[in-house]
Short mmCIF file of C-alpha atoms and ligand atoms in Angstrom, two decimals:
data_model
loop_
_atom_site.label_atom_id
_atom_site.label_comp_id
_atom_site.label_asym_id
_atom_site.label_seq_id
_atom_site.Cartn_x
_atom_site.Cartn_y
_atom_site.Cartn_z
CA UNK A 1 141.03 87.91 91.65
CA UNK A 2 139.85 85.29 88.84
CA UNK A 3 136.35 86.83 88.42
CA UNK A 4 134.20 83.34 87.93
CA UNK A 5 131.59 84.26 85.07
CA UNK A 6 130.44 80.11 85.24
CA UNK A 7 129.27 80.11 89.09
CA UNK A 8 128.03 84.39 88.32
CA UNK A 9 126.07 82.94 85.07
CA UNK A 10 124.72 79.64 86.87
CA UNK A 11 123.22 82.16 89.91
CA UNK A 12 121.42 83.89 87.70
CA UNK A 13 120.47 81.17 85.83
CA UNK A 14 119.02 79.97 88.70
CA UNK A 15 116.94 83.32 89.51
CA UNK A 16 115.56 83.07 85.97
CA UNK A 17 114.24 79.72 86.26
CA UNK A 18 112.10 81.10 89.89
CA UNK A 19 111.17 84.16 87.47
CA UNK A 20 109.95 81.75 84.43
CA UNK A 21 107.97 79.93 87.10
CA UNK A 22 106.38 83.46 88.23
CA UNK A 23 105.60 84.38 84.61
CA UNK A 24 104.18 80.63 83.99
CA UNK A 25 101.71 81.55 86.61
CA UNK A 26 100.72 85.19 85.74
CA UNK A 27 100.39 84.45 82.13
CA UNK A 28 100.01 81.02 81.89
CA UNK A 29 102.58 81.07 79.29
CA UNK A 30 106.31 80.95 79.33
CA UNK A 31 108.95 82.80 77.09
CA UNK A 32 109.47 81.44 73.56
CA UNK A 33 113.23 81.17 72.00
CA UNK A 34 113.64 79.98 68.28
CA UNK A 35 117.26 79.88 66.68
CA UNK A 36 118.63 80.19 63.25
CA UNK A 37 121.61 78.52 62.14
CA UNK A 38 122.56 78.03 58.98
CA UNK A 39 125.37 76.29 57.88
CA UNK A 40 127.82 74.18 59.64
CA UNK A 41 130.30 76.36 61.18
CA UNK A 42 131.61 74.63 64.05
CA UNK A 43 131.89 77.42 66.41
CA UNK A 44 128.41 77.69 65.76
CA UNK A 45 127.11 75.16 66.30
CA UNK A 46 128.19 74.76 69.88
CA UNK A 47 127.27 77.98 70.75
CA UNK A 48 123.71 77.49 69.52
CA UNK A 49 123.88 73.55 71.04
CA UNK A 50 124.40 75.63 74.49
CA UNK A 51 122.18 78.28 73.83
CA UNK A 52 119.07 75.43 73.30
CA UNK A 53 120.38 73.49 76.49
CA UNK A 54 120.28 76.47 78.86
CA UNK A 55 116.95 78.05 77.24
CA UNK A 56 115.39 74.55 78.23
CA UNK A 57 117.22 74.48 81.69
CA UNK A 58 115.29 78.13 82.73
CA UNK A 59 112.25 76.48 81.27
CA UNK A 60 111.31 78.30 78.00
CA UNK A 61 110.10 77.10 75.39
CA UNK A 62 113.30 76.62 72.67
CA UNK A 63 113.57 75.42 69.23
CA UNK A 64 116.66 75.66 66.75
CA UNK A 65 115.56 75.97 62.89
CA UNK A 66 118.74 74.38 60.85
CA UNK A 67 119.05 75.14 57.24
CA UNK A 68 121.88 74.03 54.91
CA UNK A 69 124.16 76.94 53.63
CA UNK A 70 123.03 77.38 50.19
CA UNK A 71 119.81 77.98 51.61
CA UNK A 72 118.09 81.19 50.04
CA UNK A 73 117.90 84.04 51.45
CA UNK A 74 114.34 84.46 50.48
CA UNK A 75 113.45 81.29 53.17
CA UNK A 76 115.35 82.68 55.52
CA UNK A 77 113.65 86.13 55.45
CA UNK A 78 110.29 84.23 55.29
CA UNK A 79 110.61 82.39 58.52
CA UNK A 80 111.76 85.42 60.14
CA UNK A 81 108.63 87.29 59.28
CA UNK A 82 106.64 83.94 60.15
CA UNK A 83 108.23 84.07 63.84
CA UNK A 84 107.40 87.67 63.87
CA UNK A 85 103.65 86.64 63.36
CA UNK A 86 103.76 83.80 65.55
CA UNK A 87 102.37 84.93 69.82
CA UNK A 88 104.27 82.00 71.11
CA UNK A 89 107.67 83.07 70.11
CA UNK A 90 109.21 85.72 72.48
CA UNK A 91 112.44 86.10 70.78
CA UNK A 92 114.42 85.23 67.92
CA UNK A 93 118.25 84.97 67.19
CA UNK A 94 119.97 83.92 63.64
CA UNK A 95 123.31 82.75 64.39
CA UNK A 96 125.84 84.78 63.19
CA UNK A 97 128.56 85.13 60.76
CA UNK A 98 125.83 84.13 57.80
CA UNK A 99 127.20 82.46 54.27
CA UNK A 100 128.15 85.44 52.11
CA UNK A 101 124.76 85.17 49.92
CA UNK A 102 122.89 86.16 52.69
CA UNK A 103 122.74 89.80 53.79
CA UNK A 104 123.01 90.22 57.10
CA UNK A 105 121.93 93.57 57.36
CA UNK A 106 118.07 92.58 55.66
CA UNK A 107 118.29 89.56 58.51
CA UNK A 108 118.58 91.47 61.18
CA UNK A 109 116.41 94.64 59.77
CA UNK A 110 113.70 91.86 59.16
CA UNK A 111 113.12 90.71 62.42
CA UNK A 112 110.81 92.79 64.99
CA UNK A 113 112.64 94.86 66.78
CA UNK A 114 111.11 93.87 70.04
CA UNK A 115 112.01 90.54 69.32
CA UNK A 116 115.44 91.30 68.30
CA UNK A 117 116.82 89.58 71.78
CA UNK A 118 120.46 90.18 70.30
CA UNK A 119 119.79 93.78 70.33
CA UNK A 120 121.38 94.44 66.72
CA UNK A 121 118.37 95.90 65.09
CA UNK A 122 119.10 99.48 64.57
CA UNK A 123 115.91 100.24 66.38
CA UNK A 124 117.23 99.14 69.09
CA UNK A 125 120.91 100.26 68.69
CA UNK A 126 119.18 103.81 68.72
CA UNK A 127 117.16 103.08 72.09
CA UNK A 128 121.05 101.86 73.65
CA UNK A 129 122.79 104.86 72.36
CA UNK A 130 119.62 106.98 73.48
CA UNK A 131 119.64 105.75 76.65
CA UNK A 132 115.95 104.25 76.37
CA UNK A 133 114.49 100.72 77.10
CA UNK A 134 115.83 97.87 74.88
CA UNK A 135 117.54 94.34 74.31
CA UNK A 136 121.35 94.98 74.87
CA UNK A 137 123.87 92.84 72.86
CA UNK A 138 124.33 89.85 74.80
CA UNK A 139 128.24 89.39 74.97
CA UNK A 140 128.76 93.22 76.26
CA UNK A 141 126.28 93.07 78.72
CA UNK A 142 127.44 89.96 80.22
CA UNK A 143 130.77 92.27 79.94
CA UNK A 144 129.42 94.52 82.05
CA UNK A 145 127.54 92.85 84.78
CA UNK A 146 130.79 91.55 85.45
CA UNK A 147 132.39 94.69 85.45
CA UNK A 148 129.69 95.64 88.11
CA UNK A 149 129.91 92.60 90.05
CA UNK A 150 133.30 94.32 90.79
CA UNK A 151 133.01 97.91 91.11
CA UNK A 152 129.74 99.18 91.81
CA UNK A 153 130.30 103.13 91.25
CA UNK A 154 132.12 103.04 87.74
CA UNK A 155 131.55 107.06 87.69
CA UNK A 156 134.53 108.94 86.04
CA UNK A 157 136.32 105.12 85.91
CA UNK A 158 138.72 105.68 82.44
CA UNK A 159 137.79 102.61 80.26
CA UNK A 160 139.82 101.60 77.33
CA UNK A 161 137.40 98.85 74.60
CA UNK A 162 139.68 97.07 72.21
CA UNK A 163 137.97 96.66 69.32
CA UNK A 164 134.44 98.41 67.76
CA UNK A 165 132.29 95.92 66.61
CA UNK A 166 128.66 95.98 66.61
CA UNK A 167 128.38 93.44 68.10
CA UNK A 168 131.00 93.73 71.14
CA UNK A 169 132.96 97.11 70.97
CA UNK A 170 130.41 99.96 69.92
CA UNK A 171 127.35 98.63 72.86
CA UNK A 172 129.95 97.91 75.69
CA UNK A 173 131.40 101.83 75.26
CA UNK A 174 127.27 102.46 75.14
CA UNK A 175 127.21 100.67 78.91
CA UNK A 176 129.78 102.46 80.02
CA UNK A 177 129.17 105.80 79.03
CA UNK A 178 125.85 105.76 80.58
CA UNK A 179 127.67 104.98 83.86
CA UNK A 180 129.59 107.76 83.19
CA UNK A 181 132.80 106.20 82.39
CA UNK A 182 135.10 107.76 80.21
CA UNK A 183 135.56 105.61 77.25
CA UNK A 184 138.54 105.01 75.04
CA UNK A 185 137.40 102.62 71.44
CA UNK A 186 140.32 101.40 69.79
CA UNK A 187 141.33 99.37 66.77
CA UNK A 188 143.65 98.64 64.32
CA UNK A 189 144.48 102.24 63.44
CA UNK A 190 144.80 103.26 66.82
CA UNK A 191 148.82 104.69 67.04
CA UNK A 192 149.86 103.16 70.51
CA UNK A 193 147.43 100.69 71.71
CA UNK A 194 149.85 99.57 74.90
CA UNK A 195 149.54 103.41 75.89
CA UNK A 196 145.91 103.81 75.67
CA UNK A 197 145.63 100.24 78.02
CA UNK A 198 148.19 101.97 80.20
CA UNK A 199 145.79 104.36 81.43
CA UNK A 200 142.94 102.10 81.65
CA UNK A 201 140.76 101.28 84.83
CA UNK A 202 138.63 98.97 83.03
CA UNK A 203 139.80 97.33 79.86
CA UNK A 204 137.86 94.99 77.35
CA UNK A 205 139.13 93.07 74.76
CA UNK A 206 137.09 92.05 72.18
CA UNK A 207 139.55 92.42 69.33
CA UNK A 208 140.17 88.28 68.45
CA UNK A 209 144.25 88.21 68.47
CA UNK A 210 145.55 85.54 70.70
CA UNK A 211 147.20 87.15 74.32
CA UNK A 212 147.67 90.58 72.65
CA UNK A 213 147.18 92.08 76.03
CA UNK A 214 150.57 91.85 78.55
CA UNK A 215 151.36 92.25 82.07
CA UNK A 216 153.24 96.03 81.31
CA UNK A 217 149.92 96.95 78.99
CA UNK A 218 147.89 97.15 82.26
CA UNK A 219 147.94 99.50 85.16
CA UNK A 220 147.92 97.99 88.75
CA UNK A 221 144.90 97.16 90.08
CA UNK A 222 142.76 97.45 86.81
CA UNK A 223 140.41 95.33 85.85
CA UNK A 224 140.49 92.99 83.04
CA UNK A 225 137.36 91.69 80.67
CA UNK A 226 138.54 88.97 78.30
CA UNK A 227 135.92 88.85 75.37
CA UNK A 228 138.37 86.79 73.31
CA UNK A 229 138.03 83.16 71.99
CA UNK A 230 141.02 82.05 69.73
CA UNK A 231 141.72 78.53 68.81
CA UNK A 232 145.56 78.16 68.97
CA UNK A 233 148.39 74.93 68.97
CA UNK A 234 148.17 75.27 72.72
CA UNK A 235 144.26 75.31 72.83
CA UNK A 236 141.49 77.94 73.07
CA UNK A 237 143.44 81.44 74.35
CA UNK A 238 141.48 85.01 75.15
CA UNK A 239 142.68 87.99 73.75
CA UNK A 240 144.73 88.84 77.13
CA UNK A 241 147.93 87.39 78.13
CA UNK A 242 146.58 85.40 81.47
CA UNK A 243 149.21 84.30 83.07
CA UNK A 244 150.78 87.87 83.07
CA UNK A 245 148.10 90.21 83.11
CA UNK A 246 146.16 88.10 86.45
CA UNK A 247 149.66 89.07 88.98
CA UNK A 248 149.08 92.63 87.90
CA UNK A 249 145.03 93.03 87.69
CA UNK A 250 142.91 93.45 90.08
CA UNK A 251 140.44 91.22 88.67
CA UNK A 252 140.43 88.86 85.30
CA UNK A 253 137.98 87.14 83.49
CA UNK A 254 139.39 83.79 82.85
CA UNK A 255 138.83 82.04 78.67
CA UNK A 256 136.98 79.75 78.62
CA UNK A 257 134.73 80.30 81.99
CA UNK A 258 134.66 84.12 81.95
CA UNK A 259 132.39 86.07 79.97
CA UNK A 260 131.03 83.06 77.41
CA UNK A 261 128.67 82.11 80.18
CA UNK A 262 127.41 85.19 80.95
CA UNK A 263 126.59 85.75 76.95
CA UNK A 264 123.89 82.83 77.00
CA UNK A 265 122.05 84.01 80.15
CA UNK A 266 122.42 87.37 78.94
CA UNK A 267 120.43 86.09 76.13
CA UNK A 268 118.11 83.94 78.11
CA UNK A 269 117.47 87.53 79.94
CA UNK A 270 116.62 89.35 76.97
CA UNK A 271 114.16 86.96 76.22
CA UNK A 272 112.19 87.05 79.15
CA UNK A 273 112.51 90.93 79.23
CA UNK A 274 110.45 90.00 75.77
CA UNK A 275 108.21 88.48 76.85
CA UNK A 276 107.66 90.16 79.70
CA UNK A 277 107.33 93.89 77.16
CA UNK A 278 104.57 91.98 74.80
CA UNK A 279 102.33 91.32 77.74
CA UNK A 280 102.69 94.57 79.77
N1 GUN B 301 127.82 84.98 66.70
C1 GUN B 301 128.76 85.26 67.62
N2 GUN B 301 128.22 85.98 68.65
C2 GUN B 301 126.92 86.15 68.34
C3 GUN B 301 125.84 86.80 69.01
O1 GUN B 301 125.97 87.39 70.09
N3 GUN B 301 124.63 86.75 68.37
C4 GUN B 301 124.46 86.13 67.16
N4 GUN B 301 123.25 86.15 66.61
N5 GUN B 301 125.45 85.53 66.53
C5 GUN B 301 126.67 85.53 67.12
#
């Protein structure tokens, strides 16, 4: 089965536009999304193009703030603590990876932590890991509604992560151990990588090295999350070998049209889930 994370992500696109319209009416108000980019990255730029299409397409309010790359830090940090001030905004996201002047780590720590709808302050990496209310990292949690879309009861399911980001690897083994999965993180030290996948019922790859993942890496019937977006000669590859891994999975996310979609309306979620916390 090709699990179809464009049709998944447009339903619930769909049920967040009724739910916008709800909140419009309660609060007379609707969720407010503003985006930092800085630079010119190309990757970037599309993701944050799509990011401001769908925000508008659910009916929040959206705006992107672009700044060159030898922007200061200091304006950068500003603005955040502007948006922090500011009732109309909801949520706010600065497009990562940043130029190499600009810490990363003050970005992130600068903005609220209950407007952090990335879910990378440590705030609220503490409330995942805790097991408390809080914005999840959007591309694991897409991850892992898909994961449930499949399997409902994911108790004592052995899931192997490749890779252990912050922002993919270290949350999605967070997800997964609260539904009591046993959870194998690996990465480039691990010894035998094709063994660990061998014994997986659930494996995510999240790791960034073109079809890494082969047919005789995965156990029958397992299923497959393809986090991976690599540009290649032959054009944009996951992580996971496709071709071989789908006759051997029981279900596949498919690059592109897997898990990228879910990532934005994960986002779009986390937003509202904002909004919804600042006026409870
Ligand atoms: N760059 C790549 N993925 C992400 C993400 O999920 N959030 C942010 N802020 N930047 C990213």
């Amino acid at each position: 089965m090709i699990i179809d994370g464009k049709k998944i992500a447009a339903k619930l696109r769909e049920d967040l536009k009724k739910k916008i319209i709800d909140l419009k009416s309660t609060f007379k108000s609707v969720p407010g999304l503003t985006v930092i980019l800085v630079g010119d990255d190309p990757a970037s730029k599309i993701y944050v193009k799509n990011k401001e299409k769908f925000s508008k397409e659910v009916g929040m309010n959206s705006e992107v703030l672009r700044y060159p790359k030898n922007v200061e830090e200091s304006v950068i940090l500003d603005k955040i603590i502007e948006l922090n001030k500011d009732k109309k905004i909801s949520g706010i996201l600065v497009q990562l990876p940043l130029p190499k002047h600009i810490s990363q780590k003050k970005v992130i720590e600068t903005i609220l932590p209950t407007k952090d709808v990335d879910g990378f302050h440590p705030v609220n990496v503490g409330n995942l890991s805790s097991g408390y209310d809080s914005s999840i990292p959007c591309t694991p949690l897409g991850c892992f509604l898909l994961i449930k879309k499949i399997e409902k009861n994911l108790s004592g399911k052995h899931a192997v992560i490749i890779g252990r980001s912050n922002l993919n690897g270290k949350p999605m083994a967070q997800l997964l151990l609260k539904e009591n999965c046993t959870v194998t993180i690996t990465h480039s030290k691990t010894k035998d990588l094709k063994e660990e996948c061998r014994k997986a019922d659930i494996i995510v790859a999240a790791v960034g090295k073109p079809k890494l993942v082969k047919g005789d890496w995965v156990k029958k019937n397992a299923i497959v999350i393809d986090v991976g977006i690599n540009k290649t000669e032959s054009g944009i590859v996951g992580d996971v070998d496709f071709d071989e891994v789908s006759k051997v999975a029981r279900a596949i996310t498919p690059v592109p049209g897997g898990v990228g979609p879910m990532t934005i309306v994960c986002l779009l979620n986390n937003t509202v889930e904002c909004f919804k916390r600042a006026n409870s």
